[in-house]
Tab-separated table of C-alpha atoms and ligand atoms in Angstrom:
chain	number	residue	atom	x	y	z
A	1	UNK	CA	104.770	114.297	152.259
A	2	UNK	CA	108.549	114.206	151.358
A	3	UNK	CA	110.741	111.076	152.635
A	4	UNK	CA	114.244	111.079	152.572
A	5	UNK	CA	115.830	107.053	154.175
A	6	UNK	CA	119.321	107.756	154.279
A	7	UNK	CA	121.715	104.530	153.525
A	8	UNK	CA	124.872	105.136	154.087
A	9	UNK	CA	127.769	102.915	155.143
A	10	UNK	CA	127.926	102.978	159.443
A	11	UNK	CA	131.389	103.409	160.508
A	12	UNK	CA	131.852	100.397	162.748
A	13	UNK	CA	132.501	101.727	166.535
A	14	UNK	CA	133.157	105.444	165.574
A	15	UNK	CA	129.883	107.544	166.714
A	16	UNK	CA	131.793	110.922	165.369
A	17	UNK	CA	132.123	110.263	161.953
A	18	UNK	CA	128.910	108.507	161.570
A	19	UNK	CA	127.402	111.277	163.398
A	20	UNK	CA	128.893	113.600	160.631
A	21	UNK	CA	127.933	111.369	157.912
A	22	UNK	CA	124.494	111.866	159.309
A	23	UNK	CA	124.472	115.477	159.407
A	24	UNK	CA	125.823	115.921	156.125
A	25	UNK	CA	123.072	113.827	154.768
A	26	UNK	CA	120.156	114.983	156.357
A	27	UNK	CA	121.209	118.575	155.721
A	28	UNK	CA	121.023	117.646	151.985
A	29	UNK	CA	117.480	116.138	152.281
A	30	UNK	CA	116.248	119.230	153.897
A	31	UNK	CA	117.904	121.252	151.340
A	32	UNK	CA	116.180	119.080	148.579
A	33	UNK	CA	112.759	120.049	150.348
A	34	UNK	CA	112.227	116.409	152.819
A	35	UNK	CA	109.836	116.661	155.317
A	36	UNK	CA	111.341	113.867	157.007
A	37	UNK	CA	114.625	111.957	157.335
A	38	UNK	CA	114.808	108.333	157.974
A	39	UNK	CA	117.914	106.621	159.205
A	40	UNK	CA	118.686	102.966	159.717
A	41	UNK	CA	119.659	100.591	162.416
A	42	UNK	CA	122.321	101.506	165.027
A	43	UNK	CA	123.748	104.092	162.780
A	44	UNK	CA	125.637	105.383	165.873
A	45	UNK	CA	128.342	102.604	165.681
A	46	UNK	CA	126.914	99.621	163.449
A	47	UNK	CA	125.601	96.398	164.044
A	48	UNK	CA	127.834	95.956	165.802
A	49	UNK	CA	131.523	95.931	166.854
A	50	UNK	CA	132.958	93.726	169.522
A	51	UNK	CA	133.587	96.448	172.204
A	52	UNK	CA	129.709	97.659	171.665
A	53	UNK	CA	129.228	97.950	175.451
A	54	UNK	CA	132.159	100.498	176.600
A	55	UNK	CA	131.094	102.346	173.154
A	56	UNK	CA	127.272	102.359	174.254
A	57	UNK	CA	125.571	105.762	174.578
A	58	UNK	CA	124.651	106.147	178.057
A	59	UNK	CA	120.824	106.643	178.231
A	60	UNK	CA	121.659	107.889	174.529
A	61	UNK	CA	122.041	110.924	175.780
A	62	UNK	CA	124.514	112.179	173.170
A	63	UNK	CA	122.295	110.596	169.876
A	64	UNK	CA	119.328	112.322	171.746
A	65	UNK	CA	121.135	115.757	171.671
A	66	UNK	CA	122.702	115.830	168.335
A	67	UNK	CA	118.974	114.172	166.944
A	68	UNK	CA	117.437	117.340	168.724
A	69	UNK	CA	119.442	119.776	167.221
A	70	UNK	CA	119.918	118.680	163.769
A	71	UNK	CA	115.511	118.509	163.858
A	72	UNK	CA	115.436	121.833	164.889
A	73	UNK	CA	118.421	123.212	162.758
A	74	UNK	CA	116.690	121.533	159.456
A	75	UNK	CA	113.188	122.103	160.571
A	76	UNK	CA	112.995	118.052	159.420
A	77	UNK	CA	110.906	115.498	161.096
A	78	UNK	CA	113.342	112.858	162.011
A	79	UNK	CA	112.999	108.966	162.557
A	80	UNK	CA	116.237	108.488	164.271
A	81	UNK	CA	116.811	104.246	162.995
A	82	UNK	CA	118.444	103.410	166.410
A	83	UNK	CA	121.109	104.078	168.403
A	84	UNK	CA	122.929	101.196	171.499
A	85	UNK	CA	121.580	102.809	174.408
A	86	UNK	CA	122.862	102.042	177.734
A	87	UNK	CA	120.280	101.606	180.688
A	88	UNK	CA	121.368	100.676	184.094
A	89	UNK	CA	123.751	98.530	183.203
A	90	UNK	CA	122.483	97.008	179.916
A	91	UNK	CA	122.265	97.958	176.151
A	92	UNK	CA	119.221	98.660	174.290
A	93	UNK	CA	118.757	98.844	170.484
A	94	UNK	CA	116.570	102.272	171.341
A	95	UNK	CA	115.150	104.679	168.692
A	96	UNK	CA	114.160	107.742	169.026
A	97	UNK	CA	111.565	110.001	166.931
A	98	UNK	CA	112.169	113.624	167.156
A	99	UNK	CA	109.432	116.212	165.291
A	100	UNK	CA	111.024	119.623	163.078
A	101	UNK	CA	111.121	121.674	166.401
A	102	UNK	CA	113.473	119.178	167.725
A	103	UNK	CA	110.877	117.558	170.583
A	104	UNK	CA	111.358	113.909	171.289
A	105	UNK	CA	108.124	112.539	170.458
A	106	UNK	CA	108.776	109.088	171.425
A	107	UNK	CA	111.264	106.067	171.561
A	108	UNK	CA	111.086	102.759	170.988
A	109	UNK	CA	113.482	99.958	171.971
A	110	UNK	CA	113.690	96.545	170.002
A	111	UNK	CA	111.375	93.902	171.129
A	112	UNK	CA	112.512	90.571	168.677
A	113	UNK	CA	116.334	90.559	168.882
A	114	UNK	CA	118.295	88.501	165.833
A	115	UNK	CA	118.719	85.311	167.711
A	116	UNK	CA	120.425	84.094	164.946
A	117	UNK	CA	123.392	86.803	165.010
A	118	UNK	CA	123.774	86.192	169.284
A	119	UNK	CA	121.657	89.813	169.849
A	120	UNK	CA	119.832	88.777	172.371
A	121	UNK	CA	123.213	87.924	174.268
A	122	UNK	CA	124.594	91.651	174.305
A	123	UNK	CA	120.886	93.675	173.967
A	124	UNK	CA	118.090	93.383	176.110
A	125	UNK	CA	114.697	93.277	174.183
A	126	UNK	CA	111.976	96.020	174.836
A	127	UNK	CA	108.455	95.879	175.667
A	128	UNK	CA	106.333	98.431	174.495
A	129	UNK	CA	104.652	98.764	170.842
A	130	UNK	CA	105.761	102.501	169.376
A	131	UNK	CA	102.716	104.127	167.802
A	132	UNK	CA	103.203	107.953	167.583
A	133	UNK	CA	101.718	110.787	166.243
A	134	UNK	CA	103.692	113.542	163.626
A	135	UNK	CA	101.642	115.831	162.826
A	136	UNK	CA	98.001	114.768	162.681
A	137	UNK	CA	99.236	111.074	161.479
A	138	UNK	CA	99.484	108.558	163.145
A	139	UNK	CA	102.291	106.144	162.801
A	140	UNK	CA	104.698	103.106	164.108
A	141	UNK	CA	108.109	102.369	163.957
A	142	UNK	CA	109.601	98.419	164.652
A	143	UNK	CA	113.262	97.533	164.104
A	144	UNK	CA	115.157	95.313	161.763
A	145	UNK	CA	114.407	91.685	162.671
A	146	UNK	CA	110.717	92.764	164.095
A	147	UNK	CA	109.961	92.453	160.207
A	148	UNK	CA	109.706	88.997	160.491
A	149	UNK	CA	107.198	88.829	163.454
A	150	UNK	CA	103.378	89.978	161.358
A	151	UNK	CA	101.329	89.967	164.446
A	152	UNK	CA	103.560	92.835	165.953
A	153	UNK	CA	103.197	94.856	162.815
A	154	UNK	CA	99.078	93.692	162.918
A	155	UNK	CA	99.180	95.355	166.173
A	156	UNK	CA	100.616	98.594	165.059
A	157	UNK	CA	97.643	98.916	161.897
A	158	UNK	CA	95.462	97.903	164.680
A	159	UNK	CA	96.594	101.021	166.384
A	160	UNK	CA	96.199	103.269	163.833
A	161	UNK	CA	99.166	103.564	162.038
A	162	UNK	CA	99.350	104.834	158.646
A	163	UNK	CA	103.172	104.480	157.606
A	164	UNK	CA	105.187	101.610	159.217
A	165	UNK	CA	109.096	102.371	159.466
A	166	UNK	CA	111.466	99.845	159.521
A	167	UNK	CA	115.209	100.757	160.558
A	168	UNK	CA	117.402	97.427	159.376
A	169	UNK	CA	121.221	96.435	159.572
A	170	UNK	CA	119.794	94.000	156.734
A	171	UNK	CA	122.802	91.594	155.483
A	172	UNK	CA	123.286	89.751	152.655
A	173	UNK	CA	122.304	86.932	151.506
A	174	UNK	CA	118.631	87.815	152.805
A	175	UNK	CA	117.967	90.406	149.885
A	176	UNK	CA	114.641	88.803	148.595
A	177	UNK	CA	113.313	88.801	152.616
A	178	UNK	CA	113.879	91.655	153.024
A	179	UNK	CA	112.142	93.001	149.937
A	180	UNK	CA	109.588	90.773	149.986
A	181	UNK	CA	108.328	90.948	153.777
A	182	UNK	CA	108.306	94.695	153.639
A	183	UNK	CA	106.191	94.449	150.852
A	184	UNK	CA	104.001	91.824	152.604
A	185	UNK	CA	103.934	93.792	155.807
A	186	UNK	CA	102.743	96.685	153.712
A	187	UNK	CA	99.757	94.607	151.606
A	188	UNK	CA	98.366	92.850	154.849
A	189	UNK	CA	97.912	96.053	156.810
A	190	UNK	CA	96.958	98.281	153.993
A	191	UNK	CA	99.629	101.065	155.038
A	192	UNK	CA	102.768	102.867	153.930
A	193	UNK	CA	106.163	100.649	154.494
A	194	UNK	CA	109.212	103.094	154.615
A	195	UNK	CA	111.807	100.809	155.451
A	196	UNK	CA	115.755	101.665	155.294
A	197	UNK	CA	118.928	99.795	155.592
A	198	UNK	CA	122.499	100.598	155.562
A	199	UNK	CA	124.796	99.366	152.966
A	200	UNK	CA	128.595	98.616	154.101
A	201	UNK	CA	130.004	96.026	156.058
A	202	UNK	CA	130.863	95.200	160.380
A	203	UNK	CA	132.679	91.902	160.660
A	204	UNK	CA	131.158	89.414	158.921
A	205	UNK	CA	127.868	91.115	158.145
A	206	UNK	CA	127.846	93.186	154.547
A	207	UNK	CA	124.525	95.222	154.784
A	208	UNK	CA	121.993	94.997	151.506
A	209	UNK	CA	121.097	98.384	150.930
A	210	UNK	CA	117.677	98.755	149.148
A	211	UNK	CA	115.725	100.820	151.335
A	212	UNK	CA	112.432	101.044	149.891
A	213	UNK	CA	109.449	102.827	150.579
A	214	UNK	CA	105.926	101.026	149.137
A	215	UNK	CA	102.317	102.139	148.741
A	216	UNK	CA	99.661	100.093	150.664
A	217	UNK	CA	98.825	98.177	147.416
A	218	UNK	CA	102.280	96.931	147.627
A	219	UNK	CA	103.994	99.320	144.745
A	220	UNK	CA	107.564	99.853	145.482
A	221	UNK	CA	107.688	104.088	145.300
A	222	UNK	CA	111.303	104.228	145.393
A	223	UNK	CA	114.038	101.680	146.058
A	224	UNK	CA	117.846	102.218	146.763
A	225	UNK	CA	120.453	99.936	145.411
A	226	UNK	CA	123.568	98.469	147.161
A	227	UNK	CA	125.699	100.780	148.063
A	228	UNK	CA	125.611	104.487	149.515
A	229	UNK	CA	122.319	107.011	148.529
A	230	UNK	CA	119.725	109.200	149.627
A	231	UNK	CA	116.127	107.180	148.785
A	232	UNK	CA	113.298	110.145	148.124
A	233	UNK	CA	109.763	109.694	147.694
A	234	UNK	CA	106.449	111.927	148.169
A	235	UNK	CA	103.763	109.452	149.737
A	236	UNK	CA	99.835	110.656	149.648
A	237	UNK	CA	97.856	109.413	152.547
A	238	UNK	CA	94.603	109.665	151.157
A	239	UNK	CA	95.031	106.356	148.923
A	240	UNK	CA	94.814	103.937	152.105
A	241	UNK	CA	90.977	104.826	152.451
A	242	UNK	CA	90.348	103.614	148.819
A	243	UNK	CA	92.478	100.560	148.990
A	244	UNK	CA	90.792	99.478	152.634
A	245	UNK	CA	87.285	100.600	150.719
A	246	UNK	CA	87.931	98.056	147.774
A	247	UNK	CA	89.052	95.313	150.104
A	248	UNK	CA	88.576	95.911	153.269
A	249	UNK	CA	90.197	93.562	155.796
A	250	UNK	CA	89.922	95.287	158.824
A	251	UNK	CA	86.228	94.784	158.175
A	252	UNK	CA	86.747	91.214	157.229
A	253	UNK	CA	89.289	90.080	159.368
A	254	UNK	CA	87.817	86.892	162.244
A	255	UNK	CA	90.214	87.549	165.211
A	256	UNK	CA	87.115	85.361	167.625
A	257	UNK	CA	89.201	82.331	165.512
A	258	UNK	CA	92.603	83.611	166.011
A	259	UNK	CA	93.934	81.527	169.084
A	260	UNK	CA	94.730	78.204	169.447
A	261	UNK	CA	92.804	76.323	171.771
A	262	UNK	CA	95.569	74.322	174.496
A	263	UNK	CA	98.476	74.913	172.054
A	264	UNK	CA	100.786	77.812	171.471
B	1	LIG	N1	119.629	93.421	162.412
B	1	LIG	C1	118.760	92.432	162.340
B	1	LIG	O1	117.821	92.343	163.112
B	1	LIG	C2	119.006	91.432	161.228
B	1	LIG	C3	117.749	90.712	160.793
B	1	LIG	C4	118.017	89.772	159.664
B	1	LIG	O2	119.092	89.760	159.093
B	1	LIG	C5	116.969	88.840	159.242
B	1	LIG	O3	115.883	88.822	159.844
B	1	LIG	O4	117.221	88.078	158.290
């Protein structure tokens, strides 16, 4: 299976260009034989510009559309990062999954919002795990900051999934979190961790680039640099049932002790 994560610099608050950017880009991966196209976090308008609301996609109607079409013009799996989506009168950081013959197979909308960067006073968090099925694998995608919670992305192995995607507006100066906890997330679950970030900059935020995608042993596959690229790699499934066979913590894991008795 053939990956393409496209990081490319967002165009703060203008949804045409970036939607051409996009195009361009995933036209090339399925050109250069991808299977599937990954983009990153709110690659609509970037993460994000002060007049995010009056920008917002309106039940992302139009990322949905032009997601749809370039699937089915590319015959290319998509995992569309995310997009601001606009829901009865508030914004979600949504993303939507969309198979070669353009069907929306799911969408997922960000359940930890960055705290730290005010998110959670312009977004409103989601709810719902996504665990989805392309083809006959199963999978999960979380977004950005999710990273950082484990037991969400415990609860998506738990499910089944067998590659983990992680769409990221990553900045700078958190380069070694970034590569480190997708590397983590991918060792403790014994899975694929395709994980891609834009490079650029929105405000103060300058994005880190490195999109990475890493084996279940915890191999980086491929890794982007800073700045603008198209990350490829070929992943083969069949190595997570002889990594889980050689040390297998699903077998060995004790969740009977995992609560805390009174305390949180
Ligand atoms: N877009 C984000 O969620 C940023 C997350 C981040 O920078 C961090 O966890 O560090």
């Amino acid at each position: 299976m053939k990956i393409s994560l496209i990081q490319f610099p967002i165009v703060p608050g203008d949804r045409l260009a970036n939607f051409d950017q996009v195009r361009r880009r995933v036209q090339q991966a399925a050109r250069a034989g991808s299977d599937m196209a990954v983009l990153p976090e709110l690659w609509d308008l970037s993460f994000y510009p002060p007049d995010v609301y009056d920008l917002a996609d309106e039940e992302g109607r139009q990322a949905q559309a032009f997601l749809q079409d370039l699937a089915a013009s590319c015959h290319i799996q998509l995992i569309g990062g995310s997009i601001v989506r606009r829901h009865d009168g508030c914004l979600y950081n949504t993303t939507y999954i969309v198979d070669e013959e353009g069907n929306r197979v799911s969408s997922y909308d960000k359940c930890h919002l960055f705290t730290p960067g005010g998110e959670e006073k312009v977004f409103a968090p989601g709810d719902h795990l996504n665990t989805f099925f392309l083809g006959d694998i199963p999978m999960a995608s979380i977004t950005c900051y999710d990273l950082r919670f484990g037991e969400w992305v415990r609860m998506a192995a738990l499910a089944g999934a067998q590659i983990l995607f992680v769409p990221a507006a990553w900045p700078h100066p958190r380069l070694a979190h970034w590569q480190i906890l997708n590397r983590a997330r991918a060792i403790e679950n014994q899975f694929f961790v395709v994980a891609v970030n834009s490079c650029g900059t929105c405000g103060d935020y300058r994005f880190c680039g490195h999109s990475m995608i890493i084996d279940p042993w915890g191999e980086v596959l491929a890794q982007g640099g800073d700045g603008e690229e198209i990350v490829t790699g070929e992943i083969d499934l069949s190595v997570i049932k002889d990594i889980r066979s050689r040390i297998n913590v699903f077998r060995d894991r004790r969740p009977e002790l995992y609560h805390l008795e009174g305390k949180r």
